[in-house]
CSV table of C-alpha atoms in Angstrom, one decimal:
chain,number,residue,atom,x,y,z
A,20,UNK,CA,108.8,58.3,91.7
A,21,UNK,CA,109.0,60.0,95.2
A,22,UNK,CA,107.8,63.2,96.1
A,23,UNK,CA,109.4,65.5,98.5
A,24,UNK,CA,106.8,66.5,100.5
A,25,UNK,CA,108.9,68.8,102.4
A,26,UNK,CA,109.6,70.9,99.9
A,27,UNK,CA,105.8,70.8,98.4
A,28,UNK,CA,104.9,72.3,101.7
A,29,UNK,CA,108.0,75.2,101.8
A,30,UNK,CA,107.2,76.0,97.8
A,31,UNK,CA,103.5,76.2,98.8
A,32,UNK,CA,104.0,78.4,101.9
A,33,UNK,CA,106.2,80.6,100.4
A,34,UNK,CA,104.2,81.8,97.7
A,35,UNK,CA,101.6,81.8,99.4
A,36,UNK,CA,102.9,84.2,101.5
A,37,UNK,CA,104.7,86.6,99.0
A,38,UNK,CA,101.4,86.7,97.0
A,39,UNK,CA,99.7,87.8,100.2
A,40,UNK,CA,102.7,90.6,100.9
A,41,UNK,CA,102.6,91.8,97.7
A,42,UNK,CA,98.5,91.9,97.9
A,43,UNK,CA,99.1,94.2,101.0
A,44,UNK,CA,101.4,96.5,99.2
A,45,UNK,CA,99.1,97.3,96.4
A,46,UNK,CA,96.5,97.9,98.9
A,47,UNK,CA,98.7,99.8,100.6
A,48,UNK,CA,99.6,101.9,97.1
A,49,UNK,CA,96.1,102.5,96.2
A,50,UNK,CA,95.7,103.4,100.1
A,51,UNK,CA,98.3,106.2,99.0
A,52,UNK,CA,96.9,107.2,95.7
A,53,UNK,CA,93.2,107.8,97.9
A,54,UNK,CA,95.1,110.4,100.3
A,55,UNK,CA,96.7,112.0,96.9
A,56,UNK,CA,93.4,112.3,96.1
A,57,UNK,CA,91.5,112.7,99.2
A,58,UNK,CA,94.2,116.1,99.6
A,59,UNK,CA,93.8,117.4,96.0
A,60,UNK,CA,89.6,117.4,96.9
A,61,UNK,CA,89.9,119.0,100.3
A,62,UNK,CA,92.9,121.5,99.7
A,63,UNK,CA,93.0,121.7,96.7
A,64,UNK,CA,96.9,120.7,97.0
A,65,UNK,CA,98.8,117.8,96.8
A,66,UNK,CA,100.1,115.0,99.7
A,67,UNK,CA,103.5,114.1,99.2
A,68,UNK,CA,103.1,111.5,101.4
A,69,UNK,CA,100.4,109.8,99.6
A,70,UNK,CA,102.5,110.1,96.4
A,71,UNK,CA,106.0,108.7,98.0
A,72,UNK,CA,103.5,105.8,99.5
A,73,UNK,CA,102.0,105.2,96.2
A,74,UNK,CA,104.9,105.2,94.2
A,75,UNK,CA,107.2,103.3,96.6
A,76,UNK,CA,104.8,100.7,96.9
A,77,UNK,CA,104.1,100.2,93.3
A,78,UNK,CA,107.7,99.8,93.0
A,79,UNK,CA,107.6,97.3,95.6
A,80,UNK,CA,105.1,95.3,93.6
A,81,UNK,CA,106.7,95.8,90.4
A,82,UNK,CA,110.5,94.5,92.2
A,83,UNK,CA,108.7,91.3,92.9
A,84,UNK,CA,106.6,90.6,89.8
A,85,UNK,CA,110.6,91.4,87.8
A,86,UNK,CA,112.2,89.0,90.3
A,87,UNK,CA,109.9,86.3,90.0
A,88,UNK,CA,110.0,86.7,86.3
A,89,UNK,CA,113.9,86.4,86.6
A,90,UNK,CA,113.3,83.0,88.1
A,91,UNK,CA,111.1,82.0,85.6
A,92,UNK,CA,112.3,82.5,82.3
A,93,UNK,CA,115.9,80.5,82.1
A,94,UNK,CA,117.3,83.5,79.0
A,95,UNK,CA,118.0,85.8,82.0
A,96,UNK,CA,120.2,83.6,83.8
């Protein structure tokens, strides 16, 4: 038995890095949902741009989680 140790290292830097990117969205998201809230306390009014950030993020995060899923389980090929 061989082992590709190319592709070890390619599997292992990949998700590695998508799991940091999609780290760094939610932080970025819950970044969003603070200056919803930060705006609400101050003006007593809401920040569309915290909400777009918030949600488009969360979308991001949720894309990603569906898409790996979709790799994962072989009933949705």
């Amino acid at each position: 038995m061989q082992l590709d140790w190319t592709a070890l290292g390619q599997v292992a830097v990949v998700s590695t890095g998508v799991t940091v990117a999609v780290v760094v969205v939610f932080a970025l998201g819950v970044l969003g949902l603070a200056r919803l809230e930060g705006a609400r306390d101050q003006q007593g009014r809401t920040s569309a741009v915290g909400l777009t950030q918030a949600a488009l993020c969360f979308l991001a995060c949720a894309a990603v989680v569906a898409y790996g899923a979709f790799l994962i389980v072989p009933q949705f090929h």
